Short mmCIF file of C-alpha atoms in Angstrom, two decimals:
data_model
loop_
_atom_site.label_atom_id
_atom_site.label_comp_id
_atom_site.label_asym_id
_atom_site.label_seq_id
_atom_site.Cartn_x
_atom_site.Cartn_y
_atom_site.Cartn_z
CA UNK E 1 2.63 7.63 -6.05
CA UNK E 2 3.65 5.77 -2.94
CA UNK E 3 1.25 6.62 -0.13
CA UNK E 4 3.20 4.94 2.65
CA UNK E 5 6.94 4.50 2.99
CA UNK E 6 8.47 2.30 5.63
CA UNK E 7 12.16 3.03 6.09
CA UNK E 8 14.15 -0.13 6.59
CA UNK E 9 12.90 -3.48 5.42
CA UNK E 10 14.60 -5.24 8.30
CA UNK E 11 15.35 -4.23 11.88
CA UNK E 12 17.32 -6.30 14.36
CA UNK E 13 17.21 -5.45 18.06
CA UNK E 14 18.43 -7.04 21.26
CA UNK E 15 15.91 -8.29 23.76
CA UNK E 16 15.10 -5.42 26.10
CA UNK E 17 16.21 -2.73 23.65
CA UNK E 18 14.10 -0.02 22.06
CA UNK E 19 12.16 -0.93 18.95
CA UNK E 20 11.71 1.91 16.45
CA UNK E 21 9.95 1.36 13.14
CA UNK E 22 9.63 4.30 10.78
CA UNK E 23 6.64 5.19 8.64
CA UNK E 24 6.08 8.25 6.48
CA UNK E 25 2.93 8.94 4.51
CA UNK E 26 1.92 11.24 1.71
CA UNK E 27 -1.47 12.82 1.97
CA UNK E 28 -2.85 16.28 1.39
CA UNK E 29 -5.49 15.87 4.06
CA UNK E 30 -5.25 14.46 7.57
CA UNK E 31 -5.18 10.71 7.11
CA UNK E 32 -6.16 7.78 9.23
CA UNK E 33 -3.07 5.75 10.10
CA UNK E 34 -2.66 2.19 11.27
CA UNK E 35 0.05 -0.21 12.34
CA UNK E 36 -0.49 -3.93 11.87
CA UNK E 37 1.62 -6.94 12.86
CA UNK E 38 1.79 -10.18 10.91
CA UNK E 39 3.20 -13.44 12.20
CA UNK E 40 4.27 -16.12 9.70
CA UNK E 41 1.41 -17.57 7.69
CA UNK E 42 -1.14 -15.51 9.54
CA UNK E 43 -3.32 -12.53 8.80
CA UNK E 44 -2.83 -9.00 10.05
CA UNK E 45 -3.47 -7.98 13.64
CA UNK E 46 -4.14 -4.35 14.48
CA UNK E 47 -1.60 -2.85 16.88
CA UNK E 48 -2.93 0.69 16.99
CA UNK E 49 -4.60 3.42 14.95
CA UNK E 50 -4.62 7.18 14.67
CA UNK E 51 -7.97 8.77 13.86
CA UNK E 52 -7.38 12.50 14.46
CA UNK E 53 -7.69 12.37 18.22
CA UNK E 54 -4.59 12.25 20.44
CA UNK E 55 -1.35 12.38 18.48
CA UNK E 56 0.31 9.84 20.78
CA UNK E 57 -1.48 6.55 20.33
CA UNK E 58 -1.05 3.58 22.62
CA UNK E 59 -1.67 0.12 21.29
CA UNK E 60 -1.46 -3.48 22.31
CA UNK E 61 1.62 -5.34 23.50
CA UNK E 62 3.30 -2.17 24.77
CA UNK E 63 3.55 -0.46 21.37
CA UNK E 64 2.83 3.20 20.78
CA UNK E 65 3.08 5.59 17.85
CA UNK E 66 3.16 9.34 17.47
CA UNK E 67 1.50 11.22 14.65
CA UNK E 68 3.62 14.17 13.53
CA UNK E 69 1.86 16.18 10.85
CA UNK E 70 4.84 18.45 10.20
CA UNK E 71 7.00 15.43 9.44
CA UNK E 72 4.20 13.36 7.83
CA UNK E 73 5.33 10.54 10.06
CA UNK E 74 3.76 7.88 12.24
CA UNK E 75 6.69 5.97 13.76
CA UNK E 76 6.07 2.92 15.93
CA UNK E 77 8.02 2.36 19.14
CA UNK E 78 8.26 -0.08 22.01
CA UNK E 79 10.61 0.67 24.91
CA UNK E 80 11.73 -2.88 25.54
CA UNK E 81 11.70 -5.61 22.91
CA UNK E 82 10.55 -9.10 23.74
CA UNK E 83 11.30 -12.24 21.79
CA UNK E 84 7.61 -12.50 20.91
CA UNK E 85 7.85 -9.18 19.02
CA UNK E 86 9.68 -10.91 16.17
CA UNK E 87 7.28 -10.49 13.24
CA UNK E 88 6.56 -8.31 10.23
CA UNK E 89 5.08 -4.89 10.80
CA UNK E 90 3.04 -2.89 8.33
CA UNK E 91 2.11 0.76 8.36
CA UNK E 92 -1.11 1.56 6.54
CA UNK E 93 -3.00 4.70 5.66
CA UNK E 94 -6.54 5.50 4.75
CA UNK E 95 -6.09 8.64 2.72
CA UNK E 96 -9.39 10.38 3.37
CA UNK E 97 -12.81 9.96 4.92
CA UNK E 98 -14.21 9.04 1.49
CA UNK E 99 -11.54 6.45 0.72
CA UNK E 100 -12.26 3.24 2.60
CA UNK E 101 -9.39 1.10 1.41
CA UNK E 102 -6.05 0.87 3.19
CA UNK E 103 -2.74 1.48 1.43
CA UNK E 104 0.11 -0.45 3.00
CA UNK E 105 3.82 0.06 3.22
CA UNK E 106 6.18 -2.71 2.14
CA UNK E 107 6.67 -3.85 5.71
CA UNK E 108 9.52 -4.09 8.20
CA UNK E 109 10.68 -7.44 9.53
CA UNK E 110 11.77 -7.35 13.15
CA UNK E 111 14.14 -9.91 14.59
CA UNK E 112 14.96 -9.97 18.29
CA UNK E 113 18.33 -11.20 19.49
CA UNK E 114 18.58 -12.94 22.84
CA UNK Q 1 -17.57 -12.45 17.34
CA UNK Q 2 -15.74 -15.25 15.59
CA UNK Q 3 -13.57 -12.96 13.49
CA UNK Q 4 -13.11 -13.05 9.74
CA UNK Q 5 -12.93 -16.58 8.34
CA UNK Q 6 -11.28 -17.55 5.07
CA UNK Q 7 -11.45 -20.87 3.32
CA UNK Q 8 -9.35 -22.67 2.27
CA UNK Q 9 -6.18 -21.74 4.15
CA UNK Q 10 -4.01 -23.20 1.42
CA UNK Q 11 -4.65 -24.00 -2.23
CA UNK Q 12 -2.29 -25.57 -4.71
CA UNK Q 13 -3.49 -25.58 -8.28
CA UNK Q 14 -2.13 -26.22 -11.72
CA UNK Q 15 -1.67 -23.34 -14.10
CA UNK Q 16 -4.79 -22.77 -16.14
CA UNK Q 17 -7.21 -24.07 -13.53
CA UNK Q 18 -9.91 -21.97 -11.89
CA UNK Q 19 -9.94 -21.41 -8.14
CA UNK Q 20 -12.47 -19.88 -5.77
CA UNK Q 21 -11.89 -18.55 -2.26
CA UNK Q 22 -14.47 -17.74 0.36
CA UNK Q 23 -14.54 -15.08 3.05
CA UNK Q 24 -17.01 -14.85 5.93
CA UNK Q 25 -16.79 -11.41 7.56
CA UNK Q 26 -17.77 -10.42 11.08
CA UNK Q 27 -21.54 -10.54 11.06
CA UNK Q 28 -22.23 -6.87 11.86
CA UNK Q 29 -19.64 -5.59 9.37
CA UNK Q 30 -21.19 -4.48 6.10
CA UNK Q 31 -17.95 -3.57 4.33
CA UNK Q 32 -15.73 -6.35 2.99
CA UNK Q 33 -12.33 -6.00 1.33
CA UNK Q 34 -10.02 -8.25 -0.63
CA UNK Q 35 -6.24 -7.76 -0.68
CA UNK Q 36 -3.38 -9.66 -2.27
CA UNK Q 37 0.00 -10.03 -0.61
CA UNK Q 38 3.06 -11.37 -2.38
CA UNK Q 39 6.20 -12.48 -0.59
CA UNK Q 40 8.06 -9.64 1.04
CA UNK Q 41 5.44 -7.04 0.17
CA UNK Q 42 2.60 -5.31 1.92
CA UNK Q 43 -0.99 -6.17 1.06
CA UNK Q 44 -2.35 -4.58 -2.11
CA UNK Q 45 -5.98 -3.58 -2.41
CA UNK Q 46 -8.07 -5.54 -4.90
CA UNK Q 47 -11.71 -4.64 -4.32
CA UNK Q 48 -14.31 -3.83 -1.70
CA UNK Q 49 -18.02 -4.24 -1.12
CA UNK Q 50 -20.56 -2.36 0.90
CA UNK Q 51 -23.31 -4.87 1.52
CA UNK Q 52 -23.74 -6.60 -1.84
CA UNK Q 53 -22.53 -3.68 -3.96
CA UNK Q 54 -18.98 -3.80 -5.31
CA UNK Q 55 -17.94 -0.18 -4.96
CA UNK Q 56 -14.32 -0.13 -6.02
CA UNK Q 57 -11.97 -2.35 -8.01
CA UNK Q 58 -8.23 -1.98 -8.34
CA UNK Q 59 -6.58 -2.14 -11.75
CA UNK Q 60 -4.80 -5.17 -10.27
CA UNK Q 61 -8.09 -7.01 -10.64
CA UNK Q 62 -7.72 -8.27 -14.19
CA UNK Q 63 -10.62 -9.72 -16.15
CA UNK Q 64 -9.60 -13.17 -14.90
CA UNK Q 65 -10.59 -12.13 -11.39
CA UNK Q 66 -14.14 -11.77 -10.19
CA UNK Q 67 -15.53 -11.13 -6.74
CA UNK Q 68 -19.07 -11.42 -5.49
CA UNK Q 69 -21.00 -10.82 -2.32
CA UNK Q 70 -24.48 -11.92 -3.36
CA UNK Q 71 -26.38 -11.50 -0.11
CA UNK Q 72 -24.20 -8.97 1.56
CA UNK Q 73 -22.74 -11.57 3.88
CA UNK Q 74 -19.97 -13.89 2.69
CA UNK Q 75 -17.89 -13.14 -0.38
CA UNK Q 76 -16.13 -15.22 -3.00
CA UNK Q 77 -13.08 -14.38 -5.08
CA UNK Q 78 -12.63 -16.43 -8.24
CA UNK Q 79 -9.53 -16.54 -10.39
CA UNK Q 80 -9.95 -18.07 -13.83
CA UNK Q 81 -7.13 -19.58 -15.88
CA UNK Q 82 -4.63 -19.19 -13.06
CA UNK Q 83 -1.08 -18.10 -13.85
CA UNK Q 84 2.07 -18.54 -11.80
CA UNK Q 85 2.02 -14.81 -11.09
CA UNK Q 86 -1.23 -15.29 -9.20
CA UNK Q 87 0.64 -17.14 -6.45
CA UNK Q 88 0.14 -15.03 -3.35
CA UNK Q 89 -1.68 -14.73 -0.05
CA UNK Q 90 -5.24 -13.47 -0.55
CA UNK Q 91 -6.48 -11.60 2.49
CA UNK Q 92 -10.03 -10.64 3.34
CA UNK Q 93 -10.97 -7.89 5.79
CA UNK Q 94 -14.20 -6.43 7.06
CA UNK Q 95 -15.29 -3.25 8.78
CA UNK Q 96 -18.38 -1.37 9.91
CA UNK Q 97 -19.75 1.17 7.49
CA UNK Q 98 -19.99 3.88 10.11
CA UNK Q 99 -17.06 4.76 12.26
CA UNK Q 100 -14.69 2.62 10.22
CA UNK Q 101 -11.72 4.65 11.31
CA UNK Q 102 -12.58 4.24 14.95
CA UNK Q 103 -13.41 0.58 14.77
CA UNK Q 104 -10.71 -0.40 12.33
CA UNK Q 105 -10.48 -3.28 9.95
CA UNK Q 106 -10.38 -6.93 10.94
CA UNK Q 107 -8.38 -9.26 8.74
CA UNK Q 108 -8.75 -12.97 8.19
CA UNK Q 109 -5.85 -15.41 8.22
CA UNK Q 110 -5.72 -15.47 4.44
CA UNK Q 111 -5.72 -18.07 1.68
CA UNK Q 112 -2.30 -18.92 0.35
CA UNK Q 113 -2.46 -19.80 -3.34
CA UNK Q 114 0.34 -21.64 -5.09
CA UNK Q 115 0.11 -22.08 -8.85
CA UNK Q 116 2.36 -24.81 -10.21
#
């Protein structure tokens, strides 16, 4: 069963426009949720994480995400896109406190138009 | 904190050859993870260690794959009799044992394997 679903494999936005990347998870218990960014031929960099504290999580580079239990969602947003935001973004979930591995979504590639 | 280091960054090998990758985690992290990422996909979990103990292995880890972490520090991932389907980016990550959720996971830059 797919633990993490990222809606939209590719998102194109204009510079200065809102970036919205969608992530839904399946878990019967409150999960730990993460967003990572990957630039070409590089590893993954953590943008932000939800660990059962505040439902609105602020991360690096102006990104934030909101955990909505009722919708089993953890969508990533940034109010104003910058050219440097062009990358691939992955949502990941750690399904329980006893499960230490991360399960990743398939990723969303963001392109930013000048 | 020098981050997670992986060596080599790139490896091209002929089908049927054996390859070995190395990962050096952040020194105070006692959990170490291996993932595989194919083009256009998210990383897939392969295995993880707590100190020197290998605690979980994915069914993706066929008998041609073996991972070790002999002294609880660096880890190696060996692939025997490589196949073209093994071509992928192999990512290593590390984390603290306690408070993993709060501290997160740190990934290395990966080893890109191409089997020709």
